[in-house]
CSV table of C-alpha atoms and ligand atoms in Angstrom, one decimal:
chain,number,residue,atom,x,y,z
A,1,MET,CA,-9.7,-51.4,-89.2
A,2,PHE,CA,-6.7,-53.1,-89.5
A,3,ASN,CA,-8.2,-56.1,-90.6
A,4,LYS,CA,-9.5,-54.2,-93.8
A,5,TRP,CA,-6.3,-55.3,-95.6
A,6,HIS,CA,-6.6,-58.5,-94.7
A,7,HIS,CA,-8.7,-61.3,-96.6
A,8,ILE,CA,-10.7,-62.6,-93.7
A,9,PRO,CA,-11.5,-66.2,-93.8
A,10,GLU,CA,-15.1,-67.0,-94.8
A,11,GLY,CA,-17.6,-69.4,-92.8
A,12,TYR,CA,-17.2,-67.8,-89.2
A,13,GLY,CA,-20.1,-66.1,-87.7
A,14,ASN,CA,-20.9,-63.4,-85.2
A,15,GLN,CA,-23.6,-63.7,-82.8
A,16,ALA,CA,-24.2,-60.7,-80.8
A,17,GLY,CA,-20.7,-59.4,-81.3
A,18,VAL,CA,-19.1,-63.1,-80.3
A,19,MET,CA,-17.5,-65.0,-83.0
A,20,THR,CA,-19.0,-67.8,-83.6
A,21,VAL,CA,-17.3,-71.4,-85.2
A,22,ALA,CA,-20.2,-73.8,-86.9
A,23,GLY,CA,-22.6,-71.8,-84.9
A,24,LEU,CA,-21.3,-72.4,-81.8
A,25,PRO,CA,-19.8,-69.1,-79.6
A,26,VAL,CA,-16.2,-69.3,-78.8
A,27,THR,CA,-17.2,-68.3,-75.4
A,28,GLU,CA,-18.9,-71.4,-75.0
A,29,LEU,CA,-16.1,-73.6,-76.6
A,30,VAL,CA,-13.4,-72.1,-74.1
A,31,ALA,CA,-16.0,-72.7,-71.4
A,32,LYS,CA,-16.1,-76.6,-72.2
A,33,HIS,CA,-12.7,-77.3,-73.5
A,34,GLY,CA,-10.6,-74.6,-71.9
A,35,SER,CA,-8.2,-71.7,-73.5
A,36,PRO,CA,-5.6,-71.6,-75.6
A,37,LEU,CA,-7.5,-73.8,-78.1
A,38,PHE,CA,-7.1,-74.5,-81.6
A,39,VAL,CA,-10.5,-75.4,-83.2
A,40,TYR,CA,-10.9,-77.2,-86.6
A,41,ASP,CA,-14.4,-76.7,-88.3
A,42,THR,CA,-14.5,-80.0,-90.5
A,43,ALA,CA,-17.5,-78.3,-92.6
A,44,LEU,CA,-14.9,-75.7,-94.1
A,45,VAL,CA,-12.7,-78.5,-94.8
A,46,HIS,CA,-15.2,-80.3,-96.9
A,47,ALA,CA,-16.4,-76.7,-98.4
A,48,ARG,CA,-12.8,-76.2,-99.8
A,49,VAL,CA,-12.5,-80.0,-101.1
A,50,ALA,CA,-15.0,-79.7,-102.8
A,51,LYS,CA,-14.3,-76.2,-104.3
A,52,THR,CA,-10.7,-77.4,-105.0
A,53,ARG,CA,-12.3,-80.7,-107.0
A,54,ALA,CA,-14.7,-78.4,-108.4
A,55,ALA,CA,-11.6,-76.4,-109.9
A,56,LEU,CA,-9.5,-79.2,-111.1
A,57,PRO,CA,-10.5,-81.4,-114.1
A,58,VAL,CA,-12.3,-84.3,-113.3
A,59,ASN,CA,-9.2,-86.8,-113.8
A,60,VAL,CA,-6.9,-85.2,-111.8
A,61,LYS,CA,-6.3,-87.0,-108.2
A,62,LEU,CA,-6.2,-84.9,-104.9
A,63,HIS,CA,-3.6,-85.6,-102.4
A,64,TYR,CA,-3.6,-84.0,-98.9
A,65,ALA,CA,0.2,-83.5,-97.5
A,66,MET,CA,-0.4,-84.5,-93.4
A,67,LYS,CA,2.2,-82.1,-92.7
A,68,ALA,CA,-0.3,-79.2,-92.9
A,69,ASN,CA,-2.4,-81.2,-90.2
A,70,PRO,CA,-1.7,-84.1,-88.3
A,71,HIS,CA,-3.8,-84.4,-86.5
A,72,PRO,CA,-5.8,-88.2,-86.1
A,73,ALA,CA,-9.4,-86.5,-87.0
A,74,ILE,CA,-8.0,-84.5,-89.6
A,75,VAL,CA,-6.2,-87.1,-91.1
A,76,SER,CA,-8.9,-89.6,-91.1
A,77,LEU,CA,-11.3,-86.8,-92.6
A,78,MET,CA,-8.9,-86.0,-95.5
A,79,ALA,CA,-8.4,-89.4,-96.0
A,80,SER,CA,-12.2,-89.7,-97.0
A,81,LEU,CA,-12.3,-86.4,-98.8
A,82,THR,CA,-9.1,-86.9,-101.0
A,83,ASP,CA,-7.4,-89.8,-103.1
A,84,GLY,CA,-4.0,-90.4,-101.4
A,85,LEU,CA,-1.9,-89.0,-98.6
A,86,ASP,CA,1.9,-87.6,-98.9
A,87,ILE,CA,3.6,-88.4,-95.9
A,88,ALA,CA,7.4,-86.9,-94.5
A,89,SER,CA,8.2,-89.2,-91.7
A,90,GLY,CA,7.9,-92.3,-90.1
A,91,GLY,CA,5.8,-91.0,-87.4
A,92,GLU,CA,3.4,-89.8,-90.1
A,93,LEU,CA,3.3,-93.0,-91.5
A,94,LYS,CA,2.2,-94.5,-88.3
A,95,SER,CA,-0.3,-91.4,-87.7
A,96,ALA,CA,-1.4,-92.6,-91.7
A,97,LEU,CA,-1.7,-96.1,-90.9
A,98,MET,CA,-3.5,-95.5,-87.3
A,99,ALA,CA,-6.3,-93.5,-88.9
A,100,GLY,CA,-7.3,-96.6,-91.5
A,101,VAL,CA,-5.5,-95.2,-94.5
A,102,VAL,CA,-4.8,-97.4,-97.1
A,103,PRO,CA,-1.2,-97.8,-97.9
A,104,GLU,CA,-1.4,-98.0,-101.5
A,105,THR,CA,-2.8,-94.5,-101.5
A,106,ILE,CA,0.3,-92.6,-99.2
A,107,SER,CA,3.3,-92.0,-100.6
A,108,PHE,CA,6.5,-90.9,-98.7
A,109,ALA,CA,8.6,-87.4,-99.2
A,110,GLY,CA,11.2,-86.0,-97.7
A,111,PRO,CA,15.1,-86.1,-97.4
A,112,GLY,CA,16.9,-88.0,-94.8
A,113,LYS,CA,14.8,-91.0,-94.4
A,114,THR,CA,16.4,-93.2,-92.0
A,115,ASP,CA,16.5,-97.1,-92.2
A,116,THR,CA,14.0,-98.0,-90.3
A,117,GLU,CA,11.4,-95.6,-91.9
A,118,LEU,CA,12.3,-97.1,-95.3
A,119,HIS,CA,11.7,-100.6,-93.4
A,120,ASP,CA,8.3,-99.6,-92.3
A,121,ALA,CA,7.6,-97.8,-95.3
A,122,ILE,CA,8.3,-101.0,-97.5
A,123,ARG,CA,6.9,-103.4,-95.3
A,124,ALA,CA,3.7,-101.1,-95.1
A,125,GLY,CA,3.7,-101.0,-99.1
A,126,VAL,CA,3.6,-97.2,-99.5
A,127,ARG,CA,5.3,-95.6,-102.6
A,128,VAL,CA,8.3,-94.0,-101.4
A,129,ASN,CA,9.6,-90.7,-103.4
A,130,LEU,CA,13.3,-91.0,-103.8
A,131,GLU,CA,15.2,-88.1,-102.9
A,132,SER,CA,18.6,-89.1,-103.9
A,133,GLU,CA,20.8,-92.0,-105.5
A,134,LEU,CA,21.6,-93.2,-102.6
A,135,GLU,CA,18.2,-93.6,-101.1
A,136,ALA,CA,17.5,-95.4,-103.8
A,137,LYS,CA,20.2,-97.4,-103.2
A,138,ARG,CA,19.5,-98.2,-99.2
A,139,ALA,CA,15.7,-98.5,-100.3
A,140,GLY,CA,16.8,-101.4,-103.0
A,141,ALA,CA,18.5,-103.1,-100.1
A,142,ILE,CA,16.1,-102.8,-97.6
A,143,ALA,CA,13.6,-104.2,-99.8
A,144,MET,CA,15.9,-107.0,-100.9
A,145,ALA,CA,16.5,-107.8,-97.0
A,146,LEU,CA,13.0,-107.9,-96.7
A,147,GLY,CA,12.1,-110.0,-99.5
A,148,LYS,CA,9.8,-107.8,-100.6
A,149,THR,CA,9.5,-105.2,-103.5
A,150,VAL,CA,9.3,-101.5,-103.4
A,151,ARG,CA,7.1,-99.1,-105.4
A,152,VAL,CA,9.0,-95.8,-106.1
A,153,ALA,CA,8.8,-92.4,-107.5
A,154,VAL,CA,11.5,-90.1,-108.7
A,155,ARG,CA,11.2,-87.0,-106.8
A,156,VAL,CA,12.8,-84.8,-109.3
A,157,ASN,CA,14.5,-81.2,-108.6
A,158,PRO,CA,13.6,-79.3,-111.5
A,159,SER,CA,15.9,-77.0,-113.5
A,160,PHE,CA,13.6,-74.3,-113.1
A,161,ASP,CA,11.8,-72.6,-110.1
A,162,ILE,CA,8.3,-71.7,-109.3
A,163,LYS,CA,8.6,-67.6,-109.6
A,164,GLY,CA,7.0,-65.4,-106.9
A,165,THR,CA,7.4,-67.5,-103.5
A,166,SER,CA,9.9,-67.4,-100.7
A,167,MET,CA,9.2,-70.9,-99.9
A,168,ARG,CA,11.1,-72.8,-103.0
A,169,MET,CA,11.7,-76.4,-103.0
A,170,GLY,CA,13.1,-77.0,-106.1
A,171,GLY,CA,14.8,-75.2,-109.2
A,172,THR,CA,18.1,-74.6,-107.1
A,173,ALA,CA,20.4,-76.3,-105.3
A,174,GLN,CA,18.3,-78.4,-102.5
A,175,PRO,CA,18.5,-80.9,-100.5
A,176,PHE,CA,14.9,-82.2,-101.9
A,177,GLY,CA,14.6,-84.5,-105.0
A,178,ILE,CA,17.5,-85.6,-107.4
A,179,ASP,CA,18.5,-82.7,-110.2
A,180,GLU,CA,16.7,-83.0,-113.2
A,181,ALA,CA,19.8,-84.2,-115.3
A,182,ARG,CA,20.9,-87.0,-113.3
A,183,VAL,CA,17.4,-88.2,-113.1
A,184,PRO,CA,18.1,-90.7,-116.3
A,185,ASP,CA,21.0,-92.4,-114.7
A,186,VAL,CA,18.8,-93.1,-111.7
A,187,LEU,CA,15.6,-94.4,-113.9
A,188,ALA,CA,18.5,-96.9,-115.2
A,189,THR,CA,19.0,-98.3,-112.3
A,190,LEU,CA,15.0,-98.8,-111.1
A,191,GLY,CA,14.2,-101.4,-114.0
A,192,GLN,CA,14.1,-104.8,-112.1
A,193,GLU,CA,13.0,-106.0,-108.5
A,194,PRO,CA,12.8,-105.2,-106.2
A,195,PHE,CA,12.1,-101.9,-107.8
A,196,ILE,CA,8.3,-101.2,-108.9
A,197,PHE,CA,8.3,-98.0,-110.7
A,198,GLU,CA,5.7,-95.9,-110.4
A,199,GLY,CA,6.4,-92.4,-112.0
A,200,PHE,CA,7.6,-88.8,-110.7
A,201,HIS,CA,7.0,-86.7,-108.0
A,202,VAL,CA,7.6,-82.7,-108.5
A,203,TYR,CA,7.4,-80.2,-105.7
A,204,GLY,CA,8.2,-76.9,-106.7
A,205,GLY,CA,7.5,-74.9,-103.7
A,206,SER,CA,4.9,-73.3,-101.4
A,207,GLN,CA,2.5,-70.6,-100.7
A,208,SER,CA,1.9,-69.2,-104.1
A,209,LEU,CA,-1.0,-66.6,-104.9
A,210,ASN,CA,0.2,-66.1,-108.2
A,211,ALA,CA,-2.2,-68.4,-110.8
A,212,GLU,CA,0.0,-67.3,-113.4
A,213,ASN,CA,3.3,-68.8,-112.2
A,214,ILE,CA,1.3,-72.2,-111.3
A,215,ILE,CA,0.5,-72.3,-114.6
A,216,GLU,CA,3.7,-71.7,-116.0
A,217,MET,CA,5.6,-74.2,-113.2
A,218,GLN,CA,3.1,-77.1,-114.2
A,219,ALA,CA,3.6,-76.1,-117.8
A,220,LYS,CA,7.0,-76.9,-117.7
A,221,THR,CA,6.5,-79.8,-114.8
A,222,PHE,CA,4.9,-81.2,-118.0
A,223,ASP,CA,7.7,-80.7,-120.7
A,224,MET,CA,9.9,-82.4,-118.2
A,225,LEU,CA,8.2,-85.0,-117.4
A,226,GLU,CA,7.3,-85.8,-121.2
A,227,LYS,CA,11.2,-85.9,-121.7
A,228,LEU,CA,12.1,-87.9,-118.4
A,229,SER,CA,9.2,-90.4,-119.5
A,230,VAL,CA,11.2,-91.7,-122.1
A,231,ALA,CA,14.1,-92.9,-120.0
A,232,ALA,CA,12.0,-94.6,-117.7
A,233,PRO,CA,11.7,-98.2,-117.2
A,234,CYS,CA,8.1,-98.3,-117.9
A,235,SER,CA,5.6,-95.5,-119.0
A,236,PRO,CA,4.6,-93.5,-115.3
A,237,LYS,CA,1.6,-94.4,-113.5
A,238,VAL,CA,1.5,-91.3,-111.2
A,239,LEU,CA,2.8,-87.8,-112.1
A,240,ASN,CA,2.6,-85.8,-108.9
A,241,ILE,CA,3.4,-82.7,-110.3
A,242,GLY,CA,2.9,-81.0,-107.0
A,243,GLY,CA,0.8,-77.6,-106.0
A,244,SER,CA,2.1,-74.4,-103.8
A,245,PHE,CA,-1.4,-73.3,-103.5
A,246,GLY,CA,-1.4,-70.8,-101.2
A,247,VAL,CA,-3.6,-68.8,-98.4
A,248,PRO,CA,-3.5,-65.5,-98.3
A,249,TYR,CA,-1.9,-64.4,-94.8
A,250,PHE,CA,-0.8,-61.0,-94.8
A,251,PRO,CA,-2.2,-57.7,-95.6
A,252,GLY,CA,-3.0,-57.0,-99.2
A,253,GLU,CA,-2.8,-60.3,-100.0
A,254,THR,CA,-5.9,-61.7,-102.0
A,255,PRO,CA,-7.0,-65.3,-102.7
A,256,LEU,CA,-5.5,-67.5,-105.3
A,257,ASP,CA,-7.5,-68.0,-108.8
A,258,ILE,CA,-7.8,-72.0,-108.6
A,259,VAL,CA,-10.9,-71.8,-111.2
A,260,LYS,CA,-8.0,-70.3,-113.5
A,261,ILE,CA,-5.8,-73.2,-112.7
A,262,GLY,CA,-7.6,-75.8,-113.3
A,263,ASN,CA,-8.5,-75.0,-116.6
A,264,ALA,CA,-5.3,-74.0,-117.8
A,265,LEU,CA,-4.4,-77.8,-116.2
A,266,ALA,CA,-7.1,-78.8,-118.4
A,267,THR,CA,-5.9,-77.9,-121.7
A,268,GLN,CA,-2.1,-78.4,-120.4
A,269,ILE,CA,-3.2,-82.5,-120.1
A,270,ALA,CA,-5.4,-82.0,-123.3
A,271,ASN,CA,-2.2,-81.5,-125.3
A,272,ARG,CA,0.2,-83.7,-123.8
A,273,SER,CA,1.5,-87.3,-125.2
A,274,GLU,CA,-0.6,-90.1,-124.8
A,275,GLN,CA,1.8,-91.2,-122.3
A,276,ILE,CA,1.2,-88.1,-120.1
A,277,LYS,CA,-2.4,-88.7,-120.2
A,278,ALA,CA,-2.3,-92.5,-119.8
A,279,ALA,CA,-0.9,-91.2,-116.4
A,280,GLU,CA,-2.9,-90.4,-112.9
A,281,ILE,CA,-2.1,-86.6,-112.5
A,282,VAL,CA,-2.0,-85.7,-108.6
A,283,ILE,CA,-2.0,-82.0,-107.1
A,284,GLU,CA,-0.5,-82.6,-103.6
A,285,LEU,CA,-1.8,-79.7,-101.3
A,286,GLY,CA,-1.6,-78.6,-97.5
A,287,ARG,CA,-2.2,-75.5,-96.3
A,288,TYR,CA,-4.6,-74.8,-99.0
A,289,LEU,CA,-7.3,-77.2,-98.0
A,290,VAL,CA,-7.2,-76.9,-94.3
A,291,ALA,CA,-5.6,-73.6,-93.1
A,292,GLU,CA,-8.3,-71.8,-93.3
A,293,ALA,CA,-10.4,-74.1,-91.7
A,294,GLY,CA,-9.1,-73.2,-88.0
A,295,ILE,CA,-8.3,-71.2,-85.6
A,296,TYR,CA,-6.5,-70.1,-82.6
A,297,ILE,CA,-7.9,-68.7,-79.3
A,298,CYS,CA,-6.7,-67.5,-76.5
A,299,THR,CA,-7.7,-65.4,-73.6
A,300,ILE,CA,-6.4,-62.0,-72.5
A,301,LEU,CA,-5.0,-62.1,-68.6
A,302,ASP,CA,-3.4,-58.5,-68.5
A,303,LYS,CA,-3.4,-55.2,-70.5
A,304,LYS,CA,-0.8,-53.1,-69.5
A,305,ILE,CA,0.8,-49.7,-71.2
A,306,SER,CA,4.6,-49.2,-71.7
A,307,TYR,CA,6.1,-46.1,-72.4
A,308,GLY,CA,2.7,-45.3,-74.2
A,309,GLU,CA,2.3,-48.6,-76.0
A,310,THR,CA,-0.8,-51.0,-74.8
A,311,PHE,CA,-0.3,-54.5,-74.6
A,312,LEU,CA,-2.6,-57.1,-74.7
A,313,ILE,CA,-1.1,-60.3,-72.8
A,314,THR,CA,-2.9,-63.6,-73.1
A,315,ASP,CA,-2.5,-67.5,-72.5
A,316,GLY,CA,-1.4,-68.0,-75.7
A,317,GLY,CA,2.0,-67.7,-77.7
A,318,LEU,CA,4.3,-68.8,-80.3
A,319,HIS,CA,4.7,-72.1,-78.3
A,320,HIS,CA,1.3,-73.2,-79.5
A,321,GLN,CA,1.2,-70.8,-82.9
A,322,LEU,CA,4.6,-70.0,-83.8
A,323,ALA,CA,3.8,-69.3,-87.3
A,324,ALA,CA,1.5,-66.1,-86.4
A,325,ALA,CA,4.6,-64.6,-84.4
A,326,GLY,CA,6.4,-64.5,-87.7
A,327,GLN,CA,8.9,-67.3,-86.7
A,328,PHE,CA,7.8,-70.1,-89.5
A,329,GLY,CA,9.6,-69.2,-92.7
A,330,GLN,CA,8.5,-65.3,-92.6
A,331,VAL,CA,11.5,-62.9,-93.6
A,332,LEU,CA,9.5,-59.9,-92.4
A,333,ARG,CA,7.3,-60.6,-89.4
A,334,ARG,CA,3.7,-59.4,-90.5
A,335,ASN,CA,0.5,-59.9,-89.1
A,336,TYR,CA,-2.2,-62.6,-89.4
A,337,PRO,CA,-5.6,-61.5,-89.2
A,338,VAL,CA,-6.9,-61.6,-85.6
A,339,VAL,CA,-9.8,-60.4,-83.9
A,340,ILE,CA,-11.0,-59.5,-80.5
A,341,ALA,CA,-13.7,-62.4,-80.9
A,342,THR,CA,-16.1,-61.2,-77.7
A,343,ASN,CA,-16.3,-57.8,-79.2
A,344,LEU,CA,-16.6,-58.5,-82.8
A,345,ASP,CA,-18.9,-54.9,-83.4
A,346,GLY,CA,-16.8,-52.8,-81.1
A,347,LYS,CA,-16.4,-49.3,-82.9
A,348,THR,CA,-13.4,-48.0,-81.2
A,349,GLU,CA,-10.1,-48.6,-82.3
A,350,HIS,CA,-7.1,-48.5,-80.4
A,351,LYS,CA,-3.5,-49.7,-81.4
A,352,VAL,CA,-2.4,-52.6,-79.3
A,353,THR,CA,0.0,-55.3,-79.4
A,354,ILE,CA,-1.1,-58.7,-78.5
A,355,THR,CA,1.7,-61.2,-76.9
A,356,GLY,CA,1.9,-64.4,-75.3
A,357,CYS,CA,3.1,-65.5,-72.3
A,358,LEU,CA,6.4,-66.1,-73.0
A,359,CYS,CA,9.1,-64.6,-71.8
A,360,THR,CA,11.1,-63.4,-74.9
A,361,PRO,CA,10.3,-60.4,-77.5
A,362,LEU,CA,9.9,-62.8,-80.4
A,363,ASP,CA,6.5,-64.1,-78.7
A,364,ARG,CA,4.5,-61.3,-80.5
A,365,LEU,CA,0.8,-62.7,-82.0
A,366,ALA,CA,-0.1,-59.4,-83.4
A,367,ASP,CA,2.1,-56.4,-83.8
A,368,ARG,CA,0.6,-52.8,-83.2
A,369,VAL,CA,-3.0,-53.4,-84.7
A,370,LEU,CA,-5.7,-51.7,-84.5
A,371,LEU,CA,-8.2,-53.3,-82.8
A,372,PRO,CA,-11.7,-52.6,-80.5
A,373,ASP,CA,-11.9,-52.5,-77.2
A,374,ALA,CA,-10.4,-55.6,-74.8
A,375,GLU,CA,-10.5,-56.3,-71.5
A,376,PRO,CA,-8.8,-59.4,-69.4
A,377,ASP,CA,-11.1,-62.0,-69.9
A,378,ASP,CA,-11.9,-61.1,-73.8
A,379,LEU,CA,-10.8,-63.8,-76.3
A,380,VAL,CA,-8.6,-63.1,-78.9
A,381,VAL,CA,-8.8,-65.0,-82.4
A,382,ILE,CA,-6.1,-65.2,-85.1
A,383,TYR,CA,-7.2,-66.8,-87.9
A,384,LEU,CA,-5.6,-69.5,-90.3
A,385,ALA,CA,-4.6,-71.9,-87.6
A,386,GLY,CA,-5.8,-75.0,-89.5
A,387,ALA,CA,-2.3,-75.6,-91.2
A,388,TYR,CA,1.3,-75.5,-89.5
A,389,GLY,CA,0.2,-74.1,-86.5
A,390,ALA,CA,-0.1,-76.7,-83.2
A,391,SER,CA,2.6,-79.3,-85.2
A,392,ALA,CA,4.9,-76.7,-86.1
A,393,SER,CA,5.2,-74.9,-82.8
A,394,PRO,CA,7.5,-75.6,-80.1
A,395,LYS,CA,5.3,-76.6,-77.5
A,396,ASP,CA,7.5,-77.7,-74.8
A,397,PHE,CA,9.2,-74.0,-74.8
A,398,LEU,CA,9.2,-73.0,-71.2
A,399,GLY,CA,7.1,-75.6,-69.8
A,400,HIS,CA,3.5,-74.0,-70.6
A,401,ALA,CA,0.5,-76.6,-70.8
A,402,HIS,CA,0.2,-77.8,-74.6
A,403,PRO,CA,-2.8,-76.5,-76.4
A,404,LYS,CA,-6.4,-78.2,-77.1
A,405,GLU,CA,-7.4,-79.0,-80.6
A,406,ILE,CA,-10.8,-79.6,-81.0
A,407,ILE,CA,-12.9,-80.8,-84.2
A,408,ILE,CA,-16.2,-79.9,-84.5
B,1,LIG,C1,6.8,-82.1,-100.8
B,1,LIG,C2,6.0,-81.4,-100.0
B,1,LIG,N1,4.7,-81.6,-99.9
B,1,LIG,C3,3.5,-80.7,-99.7
B,1,LIG,C4,3.9,-79.5,-99.0
B,1,LIG,C5,2.7,-79.1,-98.4
B,1,LIG,O1,3.1,-77.3,-98.6
B,1,LIG,P1,1.7,-77.0,-98.6
B,1,LIG,O2,1.1,-77.0,-97.0
B,1,LIG,O3,2.5,-75.2,-98.6
B,1,LIG,O4,0.6,-77.0,-99.8
B,1,LIG,C6,5.2,-79.9,-98.5
B,1,LIG,C7,5.2,-78.3,-98.1
B,1,LIG,O5,6.4,-78.1,-97.3
B,1,LIG,C8,6.2,-80.6,-99.4
B,1,LIG,O6,7.5,-80.1,-98.8
């Protein structure tokens, strides 16, 4: 069957051929909340955070990058389960504060922060990860005007990159962070008020499934931070070494070996200078913590054959789940794992294409996949909808209704 080449996220059940989430049949969820529907299972998030913490050294802090899933209930949950939150906009700052997140545990990264965003962040007392020399000057001026100090970390664009991921955010010409070679000059300006220099942020890229590559990147990151710390106005309190932990989306991909990463990180820290050991080491993760805890459910509205190919047309689409349609960072379109959630036990396989209801050829949720019998009113479930799903999709496109998101 099609999904045999996919890694299927664990934790979902099968009750007489109907998929269950947290023991609840998807048919019941749709009857109650409607379709299409995003469902996030908090027990799966708890389990993933626990697994991650168990793999990482005890003294390493775990931060959640809220861009992965900014649903208020997920943000509150992650604030309670992790040690800090990474935000990327003024909107995320507002949501985080509304969710009751303690400002001291929030760090604000992202290029192109507006004056208003800097103002709000400084007033709230969150740490600003400086992405450029000009941003440092602007943050300083805004803090002075407010009569406040500004907690800062320097985001470094390292001279090395992470191998094996197409989602690189460092090691090449980038809008993110300050090139490693220029960082000492910036550090020289951060030694006095209104700046409170707190440390460094390094984010090499996303979605790596190769533990060796991540381990190598972490080792190089520590080498770099050891050198840069010498030029810092004071010993860094925080070293955010990024994350890059990926999840298997596509055929042939396998889960990341985080135990291997955790063991290597423990050795790495043990062999570093006292200055590095004294700092708080932070791993910053988004999708790894939440992607597999979410599903996207949609309902088949029509079934038709066009020039010999079968199409299952649903009430969902790329306006809700852009990533599953291959339009969010994929170079070649590949299918996410998908099931007919009301016929899990079906034995006969048919080659079908699952589309959404949008009038664009891009709106393919699954392209020529082998799935059991499916008819109008059957439910389709696309896995891995817990990260970069609803919030990363063009919800207003073509004026269809926005999807519902529920937490169980
Ligand atoms: C600075 C920063 N931190 C964290 C993340 C989260 O990445 P992921 O969801 O792949 O863990 C990103 C993703 O773009 C990022 O830019």
